[in-house]
mmCIF file of C-alpha atoms in Angstrom:
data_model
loop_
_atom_site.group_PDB
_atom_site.id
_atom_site.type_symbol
_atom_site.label_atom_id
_atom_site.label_comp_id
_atom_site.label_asym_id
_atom_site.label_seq_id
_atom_site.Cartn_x
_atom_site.Cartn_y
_atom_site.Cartn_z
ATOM 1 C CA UNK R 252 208.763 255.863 -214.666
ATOM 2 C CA UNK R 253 205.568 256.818 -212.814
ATOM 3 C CA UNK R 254 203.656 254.235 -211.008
ATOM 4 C CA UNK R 255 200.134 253.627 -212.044
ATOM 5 C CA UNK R 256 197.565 253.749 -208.899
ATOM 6 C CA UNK R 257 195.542 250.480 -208.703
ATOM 7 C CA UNK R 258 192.748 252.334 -209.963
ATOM 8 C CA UNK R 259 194.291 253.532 -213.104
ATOM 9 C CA UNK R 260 195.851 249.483 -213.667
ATOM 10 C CA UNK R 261 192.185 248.455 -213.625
ATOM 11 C CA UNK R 262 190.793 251.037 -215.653
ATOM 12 C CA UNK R 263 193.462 249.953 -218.218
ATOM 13 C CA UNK R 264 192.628 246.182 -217.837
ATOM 14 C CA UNK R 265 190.437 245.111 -221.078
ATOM 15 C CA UNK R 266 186.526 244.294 -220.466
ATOM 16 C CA UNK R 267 187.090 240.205 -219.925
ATOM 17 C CA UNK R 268 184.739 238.322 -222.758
ATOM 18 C CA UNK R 269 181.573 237.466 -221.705
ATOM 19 C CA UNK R 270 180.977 233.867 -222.543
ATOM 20 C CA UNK R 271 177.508 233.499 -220.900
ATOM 21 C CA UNK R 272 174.266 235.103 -220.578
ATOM 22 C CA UNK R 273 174.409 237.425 -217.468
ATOM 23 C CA UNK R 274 170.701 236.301 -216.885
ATOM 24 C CA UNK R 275 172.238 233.077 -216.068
ATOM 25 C CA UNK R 276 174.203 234.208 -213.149
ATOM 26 C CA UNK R 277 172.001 235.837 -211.139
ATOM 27 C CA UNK R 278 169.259 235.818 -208.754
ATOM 28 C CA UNK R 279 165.977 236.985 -210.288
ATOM 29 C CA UNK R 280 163.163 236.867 -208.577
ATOM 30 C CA UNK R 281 159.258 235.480 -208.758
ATOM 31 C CA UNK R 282 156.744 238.089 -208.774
ATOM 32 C CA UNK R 283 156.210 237.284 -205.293
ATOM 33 C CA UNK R 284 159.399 237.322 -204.050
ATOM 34 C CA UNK R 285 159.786 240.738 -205.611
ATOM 35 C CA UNK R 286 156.856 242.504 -203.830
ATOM 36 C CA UNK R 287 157.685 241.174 -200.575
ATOM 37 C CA UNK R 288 160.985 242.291 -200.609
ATOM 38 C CA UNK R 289 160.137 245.405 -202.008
ATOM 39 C CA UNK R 290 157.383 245.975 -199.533
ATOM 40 C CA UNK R 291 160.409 245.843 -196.637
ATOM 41 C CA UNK R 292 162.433 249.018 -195.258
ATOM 42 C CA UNK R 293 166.166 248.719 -195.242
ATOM 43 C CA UNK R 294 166.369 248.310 -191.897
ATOM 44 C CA UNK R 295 163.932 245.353 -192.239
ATOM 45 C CA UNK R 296 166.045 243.676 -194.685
ATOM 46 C CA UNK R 297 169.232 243.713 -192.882
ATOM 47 C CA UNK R 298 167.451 242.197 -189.981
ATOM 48 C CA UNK R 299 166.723 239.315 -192.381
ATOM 49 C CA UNK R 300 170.027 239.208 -193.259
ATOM 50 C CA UNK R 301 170.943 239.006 -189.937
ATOM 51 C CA UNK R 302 169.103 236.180 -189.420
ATOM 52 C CA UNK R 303 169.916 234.279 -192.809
ATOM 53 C CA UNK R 304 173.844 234.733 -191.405
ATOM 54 C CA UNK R 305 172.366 233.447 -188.041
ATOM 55 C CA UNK R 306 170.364 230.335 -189.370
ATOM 56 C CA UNK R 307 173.495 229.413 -192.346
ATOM 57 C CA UNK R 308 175.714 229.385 -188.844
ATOM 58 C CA UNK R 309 174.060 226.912 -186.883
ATOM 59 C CA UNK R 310 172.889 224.503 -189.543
ATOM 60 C CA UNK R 311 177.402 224.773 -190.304
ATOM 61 C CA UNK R 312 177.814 224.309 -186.570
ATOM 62 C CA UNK R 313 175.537 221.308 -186.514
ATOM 63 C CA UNK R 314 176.624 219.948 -189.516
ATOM 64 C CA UNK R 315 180.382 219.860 -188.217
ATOM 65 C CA UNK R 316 178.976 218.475 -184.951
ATOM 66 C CA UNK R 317 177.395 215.645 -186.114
ATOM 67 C CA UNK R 318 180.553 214.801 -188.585
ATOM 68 C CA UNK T 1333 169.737 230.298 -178.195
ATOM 69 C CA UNK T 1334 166.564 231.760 -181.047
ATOM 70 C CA UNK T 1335 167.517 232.576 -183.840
ATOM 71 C CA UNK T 1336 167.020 236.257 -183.276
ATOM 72 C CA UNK T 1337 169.106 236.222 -180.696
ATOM 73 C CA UNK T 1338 171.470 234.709 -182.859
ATOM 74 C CA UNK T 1339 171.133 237.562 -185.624
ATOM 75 C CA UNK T 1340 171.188 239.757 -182.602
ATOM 76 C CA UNK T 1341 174.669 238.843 -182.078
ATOM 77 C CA UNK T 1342 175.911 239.566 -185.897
ATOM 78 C CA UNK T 1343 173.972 243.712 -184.906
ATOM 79 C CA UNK T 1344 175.520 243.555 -182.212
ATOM 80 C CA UNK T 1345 179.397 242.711 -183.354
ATOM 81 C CA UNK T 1346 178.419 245.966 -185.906
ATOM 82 C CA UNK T 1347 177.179 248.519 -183.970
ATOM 83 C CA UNK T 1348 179.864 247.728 -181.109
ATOM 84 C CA UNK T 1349 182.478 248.524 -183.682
ATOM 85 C CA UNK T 1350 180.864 251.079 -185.498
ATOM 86 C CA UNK T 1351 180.532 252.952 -181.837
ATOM 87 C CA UNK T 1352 184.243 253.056 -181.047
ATOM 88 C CA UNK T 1353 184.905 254.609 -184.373
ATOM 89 C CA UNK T 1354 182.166 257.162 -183.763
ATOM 90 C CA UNK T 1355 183.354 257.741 -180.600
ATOM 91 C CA UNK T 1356 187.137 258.472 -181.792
ATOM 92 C CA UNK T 1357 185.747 260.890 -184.584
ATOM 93 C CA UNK T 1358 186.619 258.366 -187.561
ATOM 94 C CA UNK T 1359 184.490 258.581 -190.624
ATOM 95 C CA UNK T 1360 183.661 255.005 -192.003
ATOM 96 C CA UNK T 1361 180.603 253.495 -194.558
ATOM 97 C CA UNK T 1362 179.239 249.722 -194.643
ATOM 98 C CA UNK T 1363 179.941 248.134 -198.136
ATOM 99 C CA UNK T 1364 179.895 244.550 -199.254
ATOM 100 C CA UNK T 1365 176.872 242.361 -198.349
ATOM 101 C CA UNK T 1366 174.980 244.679 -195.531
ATOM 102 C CA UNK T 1367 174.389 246.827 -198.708
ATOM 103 C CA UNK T 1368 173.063 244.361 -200.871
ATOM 104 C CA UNK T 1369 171.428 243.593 -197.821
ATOM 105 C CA UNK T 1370 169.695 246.905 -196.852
ATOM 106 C CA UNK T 1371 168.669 247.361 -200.501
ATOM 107 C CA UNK T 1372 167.990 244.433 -202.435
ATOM 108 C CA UNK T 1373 167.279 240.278 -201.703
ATOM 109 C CA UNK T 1374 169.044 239.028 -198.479
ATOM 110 C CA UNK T 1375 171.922 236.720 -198.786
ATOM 111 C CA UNK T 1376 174.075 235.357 -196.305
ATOM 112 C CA UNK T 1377 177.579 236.251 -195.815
ATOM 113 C CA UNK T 1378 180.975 235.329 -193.427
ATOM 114 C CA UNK T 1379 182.189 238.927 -193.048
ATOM 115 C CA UNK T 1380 181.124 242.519 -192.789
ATOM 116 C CA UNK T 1381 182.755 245.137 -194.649
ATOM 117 C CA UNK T 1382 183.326 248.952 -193.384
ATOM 118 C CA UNK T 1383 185.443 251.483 -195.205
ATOM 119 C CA UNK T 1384 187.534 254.180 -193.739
ATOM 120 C CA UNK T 1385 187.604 257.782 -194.835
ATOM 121 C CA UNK T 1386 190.763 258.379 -196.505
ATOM 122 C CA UNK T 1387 191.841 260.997 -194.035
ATOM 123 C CA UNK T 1388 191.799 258.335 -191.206
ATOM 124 C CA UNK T 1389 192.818 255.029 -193.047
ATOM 125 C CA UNK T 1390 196.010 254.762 -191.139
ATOM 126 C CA UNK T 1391 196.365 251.225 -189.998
ATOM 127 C CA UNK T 1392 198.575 251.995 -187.004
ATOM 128 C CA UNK T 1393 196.546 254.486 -185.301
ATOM 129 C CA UNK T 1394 193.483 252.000 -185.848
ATOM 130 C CA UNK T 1395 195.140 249.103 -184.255
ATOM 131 C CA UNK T 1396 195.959 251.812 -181.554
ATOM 132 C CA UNK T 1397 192.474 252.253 -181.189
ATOM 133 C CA UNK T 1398 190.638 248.971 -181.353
ATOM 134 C CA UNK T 1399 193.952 246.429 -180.008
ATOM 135 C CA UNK T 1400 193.156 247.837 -176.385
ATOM 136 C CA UNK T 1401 189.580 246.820 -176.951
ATOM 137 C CA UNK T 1402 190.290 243.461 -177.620
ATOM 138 C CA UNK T 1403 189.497 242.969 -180.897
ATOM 139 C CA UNK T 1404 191.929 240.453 -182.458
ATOM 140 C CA UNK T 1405 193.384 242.574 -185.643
ATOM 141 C CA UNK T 1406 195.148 240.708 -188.334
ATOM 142 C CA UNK T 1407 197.121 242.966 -191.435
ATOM 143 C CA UNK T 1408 197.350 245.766 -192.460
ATOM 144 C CA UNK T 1409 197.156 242.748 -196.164
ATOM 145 C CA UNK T 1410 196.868 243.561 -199.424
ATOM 146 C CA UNK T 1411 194.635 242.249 -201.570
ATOM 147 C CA UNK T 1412 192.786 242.752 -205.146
ATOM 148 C CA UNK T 1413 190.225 245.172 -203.452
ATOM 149 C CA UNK T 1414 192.946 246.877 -201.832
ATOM 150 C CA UNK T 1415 194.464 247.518 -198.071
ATOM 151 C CA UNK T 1416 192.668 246.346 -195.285
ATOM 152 C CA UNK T 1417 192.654 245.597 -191.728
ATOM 153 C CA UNK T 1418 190.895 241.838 -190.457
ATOM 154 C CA UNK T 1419 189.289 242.231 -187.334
ATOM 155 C CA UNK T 1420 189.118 238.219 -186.341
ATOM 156 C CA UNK T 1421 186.026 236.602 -184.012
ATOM 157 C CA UNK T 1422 184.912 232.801 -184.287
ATOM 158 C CA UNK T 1423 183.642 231.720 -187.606
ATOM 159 C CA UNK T 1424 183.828 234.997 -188.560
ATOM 160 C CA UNK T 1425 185.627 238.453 -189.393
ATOM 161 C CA UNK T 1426 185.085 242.282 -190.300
ATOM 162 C CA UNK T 1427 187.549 243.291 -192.859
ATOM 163 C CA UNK T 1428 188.522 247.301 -192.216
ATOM 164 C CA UNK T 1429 189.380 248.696 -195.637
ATOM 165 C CA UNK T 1430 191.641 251.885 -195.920
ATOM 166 C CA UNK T 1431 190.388 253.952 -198.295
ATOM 167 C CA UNK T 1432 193.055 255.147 -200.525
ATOM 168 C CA UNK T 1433 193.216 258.760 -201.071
ATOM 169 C CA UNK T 1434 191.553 259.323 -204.282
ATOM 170 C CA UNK T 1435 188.580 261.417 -205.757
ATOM 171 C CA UNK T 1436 186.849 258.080 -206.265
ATOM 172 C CA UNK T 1437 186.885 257.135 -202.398
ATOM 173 C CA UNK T 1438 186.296 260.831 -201.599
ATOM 174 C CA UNK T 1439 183.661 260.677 -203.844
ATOM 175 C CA UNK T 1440 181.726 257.654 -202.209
ATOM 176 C CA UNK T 1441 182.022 259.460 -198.759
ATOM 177 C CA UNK T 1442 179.968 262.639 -200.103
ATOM 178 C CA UNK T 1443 177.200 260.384 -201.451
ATOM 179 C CA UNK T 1444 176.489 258.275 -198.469
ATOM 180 C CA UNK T 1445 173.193 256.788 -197.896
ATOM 181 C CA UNK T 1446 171.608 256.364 -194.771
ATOM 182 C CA UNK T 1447 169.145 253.414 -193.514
ATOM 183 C CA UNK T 1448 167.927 252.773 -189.676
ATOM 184 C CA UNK T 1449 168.495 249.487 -187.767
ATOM 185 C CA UNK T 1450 166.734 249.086 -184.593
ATOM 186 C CA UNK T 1451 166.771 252.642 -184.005
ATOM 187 C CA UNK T 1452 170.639 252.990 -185.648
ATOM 188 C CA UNK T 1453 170.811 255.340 -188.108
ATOM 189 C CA UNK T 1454 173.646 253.687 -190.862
ATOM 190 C CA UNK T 1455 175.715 255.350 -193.567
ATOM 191 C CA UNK T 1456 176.176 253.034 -196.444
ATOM 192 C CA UNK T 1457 177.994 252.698 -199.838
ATOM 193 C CA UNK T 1458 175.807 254.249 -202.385
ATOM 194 C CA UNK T 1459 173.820 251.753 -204.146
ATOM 195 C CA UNK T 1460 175.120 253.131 -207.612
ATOM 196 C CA UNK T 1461 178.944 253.023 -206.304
ATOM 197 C CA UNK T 1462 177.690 249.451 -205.329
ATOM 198 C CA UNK T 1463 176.613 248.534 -208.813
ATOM 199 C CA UNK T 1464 179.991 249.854 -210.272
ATOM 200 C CA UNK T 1465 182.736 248.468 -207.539
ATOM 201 C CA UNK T 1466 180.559 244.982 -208.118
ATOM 202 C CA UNK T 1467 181.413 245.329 -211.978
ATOM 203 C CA UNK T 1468 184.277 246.702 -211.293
ATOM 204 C CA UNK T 1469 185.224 243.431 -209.178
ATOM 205 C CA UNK T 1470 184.338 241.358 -211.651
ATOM 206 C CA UNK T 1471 187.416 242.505 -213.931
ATOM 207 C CA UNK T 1472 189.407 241.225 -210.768
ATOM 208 C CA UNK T 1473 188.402 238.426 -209.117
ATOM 209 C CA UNK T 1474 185.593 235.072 -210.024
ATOM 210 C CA UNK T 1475 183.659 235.559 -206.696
ATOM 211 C CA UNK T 1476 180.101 234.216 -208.056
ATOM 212 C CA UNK T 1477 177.982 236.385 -206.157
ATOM 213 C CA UNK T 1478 179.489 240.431 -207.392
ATOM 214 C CA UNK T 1479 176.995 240.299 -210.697
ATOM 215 C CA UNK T 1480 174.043 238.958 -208.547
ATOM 216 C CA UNK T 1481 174.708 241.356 -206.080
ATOM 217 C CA UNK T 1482 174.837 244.132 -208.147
ATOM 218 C CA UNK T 1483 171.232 242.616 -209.797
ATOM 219 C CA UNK T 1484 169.928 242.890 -206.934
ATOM 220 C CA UNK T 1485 170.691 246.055 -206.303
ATOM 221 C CA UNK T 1486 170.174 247.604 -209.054
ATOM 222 C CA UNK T 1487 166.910 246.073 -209.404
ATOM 223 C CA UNK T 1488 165.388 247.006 -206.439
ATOM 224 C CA UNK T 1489 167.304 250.307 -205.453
ATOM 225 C CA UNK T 1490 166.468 251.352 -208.614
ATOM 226 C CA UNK T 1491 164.628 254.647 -208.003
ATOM 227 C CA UNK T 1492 168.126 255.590 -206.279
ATOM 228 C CA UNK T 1493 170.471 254.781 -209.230
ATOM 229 C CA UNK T 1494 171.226 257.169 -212.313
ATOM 230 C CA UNK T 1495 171.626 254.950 -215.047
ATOM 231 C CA UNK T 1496 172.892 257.452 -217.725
ATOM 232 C CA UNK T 1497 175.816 258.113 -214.960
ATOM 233 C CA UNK T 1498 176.194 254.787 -213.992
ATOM 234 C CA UNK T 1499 177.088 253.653 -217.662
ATOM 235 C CA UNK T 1500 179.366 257.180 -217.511
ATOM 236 C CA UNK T 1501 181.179 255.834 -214.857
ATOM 237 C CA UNK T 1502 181.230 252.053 -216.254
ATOM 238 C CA UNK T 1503 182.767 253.487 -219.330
ATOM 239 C CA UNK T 1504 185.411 254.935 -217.322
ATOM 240 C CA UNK T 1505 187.129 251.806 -215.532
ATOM 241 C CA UNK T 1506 185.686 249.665 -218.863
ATOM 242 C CA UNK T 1507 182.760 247.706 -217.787
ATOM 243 C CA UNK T 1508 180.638 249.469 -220.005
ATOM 244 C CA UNK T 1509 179.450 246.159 -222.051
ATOM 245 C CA UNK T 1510 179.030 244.228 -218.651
ATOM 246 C CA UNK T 1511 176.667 247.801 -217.178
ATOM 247 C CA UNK T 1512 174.740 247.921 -220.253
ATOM 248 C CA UNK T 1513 173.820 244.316 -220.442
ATOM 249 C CA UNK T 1514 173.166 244.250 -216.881
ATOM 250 C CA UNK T 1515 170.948 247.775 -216.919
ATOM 251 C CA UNK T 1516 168.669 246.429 -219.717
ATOM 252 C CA UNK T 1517 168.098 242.970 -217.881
ATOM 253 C CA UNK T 1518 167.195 244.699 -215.131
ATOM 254 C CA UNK T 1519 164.964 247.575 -216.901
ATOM 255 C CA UNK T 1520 163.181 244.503 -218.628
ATOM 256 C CA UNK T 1521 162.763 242.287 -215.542
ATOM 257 C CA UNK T 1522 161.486 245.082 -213.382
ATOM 258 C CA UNK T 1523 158.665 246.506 -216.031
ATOM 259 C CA UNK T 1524 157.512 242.678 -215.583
ATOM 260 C CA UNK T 1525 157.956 242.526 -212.283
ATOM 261 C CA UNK T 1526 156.222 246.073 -211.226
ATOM 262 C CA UNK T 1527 153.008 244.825 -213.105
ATOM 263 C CA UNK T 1528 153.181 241.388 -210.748
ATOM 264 C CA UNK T 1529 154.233 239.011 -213.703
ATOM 265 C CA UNK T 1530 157.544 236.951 -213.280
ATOM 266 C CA UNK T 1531 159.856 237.460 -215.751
ATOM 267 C CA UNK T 1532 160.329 234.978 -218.533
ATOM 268 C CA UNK T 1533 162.824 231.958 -217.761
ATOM 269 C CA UNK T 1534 163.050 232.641 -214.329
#
C-alpha cells in the first residue's frame, strides 16, 4: 500500500462546516487603524511587533511577580 | 530596561540565529507571526518561526551546527504542521521547521519576499503562501488567531496576492469555501476602508 504524504492526507480531509460568520473571527480594523498601519514599511511593523512581544512580556512578568 | 530595548532583545535573538545559518550556507524563510507582522496589523506572539530549505532540513547536522553555540535544542517532534526543531530560551522559543521535500516547500523558497529591519534585509513566506498555509491550518488545528492572521494579511498585502491563484491553490488542498468567503470580506472591507470609511459592524 503506498503511504500518503501529509500533504496529500490534508488535501483529502473534507472542508470542516463553517458554523459562524468568518467576519466574526477576525480583526478588522477602524478606518484609522487601517491608514496608519498601512502608512508603515515592513520593517516598521515588525519593530512594533517587537515591541508588542516586549510590552505583553513584562506586564506577564509583573503579573506573576506580584501573584 | 525600555521597552525598546526590550524589543531589541526579541531582533536580536533573530538576527543572531538567522546569521549562523547564513554563515553555514543554509537557506531558511521567516513564517508564522513575523509575517503577519511585516505585512499586516501587529500582534504579539511566544515564538518565532523559520523554515529550512528542503535540501538542508536535516535535524542532525543542524543540532551539529547550533548545539556548540549554545542554543538549547529540543526535537527533532512531530507535530500537525510537521517536523521541527525547538530552539528553547526563557519564556520563549524559535521552532526550526524542516521543510519536507516537496514542490509545495520548493515552491515557497522561489517566491520569497524580502523586507528590511534595521538595515537587515529578510526573506519571508510569501504573503499568498501565508494566506493558504493559514487556511490550510485551519483544517488542522483550532488555534484562534490562523483566520485573523490570514485577514490581515490578505487585507493589507493585498496588492501582493493573486486572488484568482490563491482560490486555485485553495481548491487544491479544499479550502476553497473558507478562501472565497474570506477574499470577498476582505475585497468589501478594503473598498470601504481605501475611501477612509470603517466598515459596517466593525
Amino acid at each position: 500500500m503506498r503511504v500518503r504524504s501529509a500533504e496529500e492526507l490534508v488535501a483529502a480531509m473534507p472542508e470542516p462546516e463553517e458554523e459562524l460568520d468568518l467576519r466574526t473571527q477576525v480583526k478588522r480594523p477602524t478606518a484609522g487603524q487601517y491608514a496608519h498601519w498601512k502608512a508603515k514599511t515592513p520593517g516598521e511593523r515588525l519593530w512594533a511587533g517587537f515591541k508588542l512581544m516586549a510590552f505583553a512580556r513584562s506586564f506577564k512578568v509583573r503579573t506573576r511577580d506580584s501573584k | 530596561m525600555t521597552p525598546s530595548e526590550d524589543a531589541g532583545e526579541f531582533r536580536d535573538l533573530l538576527f543572531e540565529l538567522l546569521g549562523v545559518l547564513e554563515d553555514a550556507g543554509v537557506e531558511y524563510l521567516i513564517t508564522g507571526a513575523l509575517v503577519r507582522n511585516a505585512f499586516g496589523q501587529e500582534r504579539t506572539t511566544q515564538d518565532f518561526d523559520i523554515v529550512v530549505h528542503p535540501d538542508q532540513a536535516d535535524p542532525e547536522g543542524l543540532r551539529e551546527l547550533l548545539a556548540p553555540r549554545g542554543y538549547d535544542i529540543e526535537g527533532p517532534t512531530r507535530g500537525d504542521l510537521g517536523r521541527r526543531l525547538i530552539l528553547r530560551f526563557p519564556d520563549f522559543w524559535i521552532d526550526l521547521w524542516l521543510a519536507p521535500d516537496t514542490p509545495l516547500h520548493r515552491g515557497e523558497f522561489d517566491r520569497v519576499v524580502r523586507a528590511e529591519l534595521h538595515g537587515r534585509e529578510l526573506p519571508f513566506l510569501h504573503p499568498q503562501d501565508f494566506v493558504l498555509r493559514k487556511l490550510v491550518n485551519t483544517k488542522v488545528r483550532r488555534a484562534s488567531h490562523d483566520l485573523d492572521d490570514a485577514y490581515q494579511v490578505l487585507l493589507f498585502a493585498w496588492d501582493l496576492i493573486d486572488t484568482d491563484a490563491l482560490m486555485g491553490d485553495a481548491a487544491l488542498h479544499r479550502v476553497e469555501g473558507k478562501a472565497h468567503e474570506l477574499i470577498e470580506i476582505v475585497r468589501s472591507d478594503r473598498e470601504q476602508l481605501e475611501h477612509g470609511e470603517t466598515p459596517e459592524g466593525v
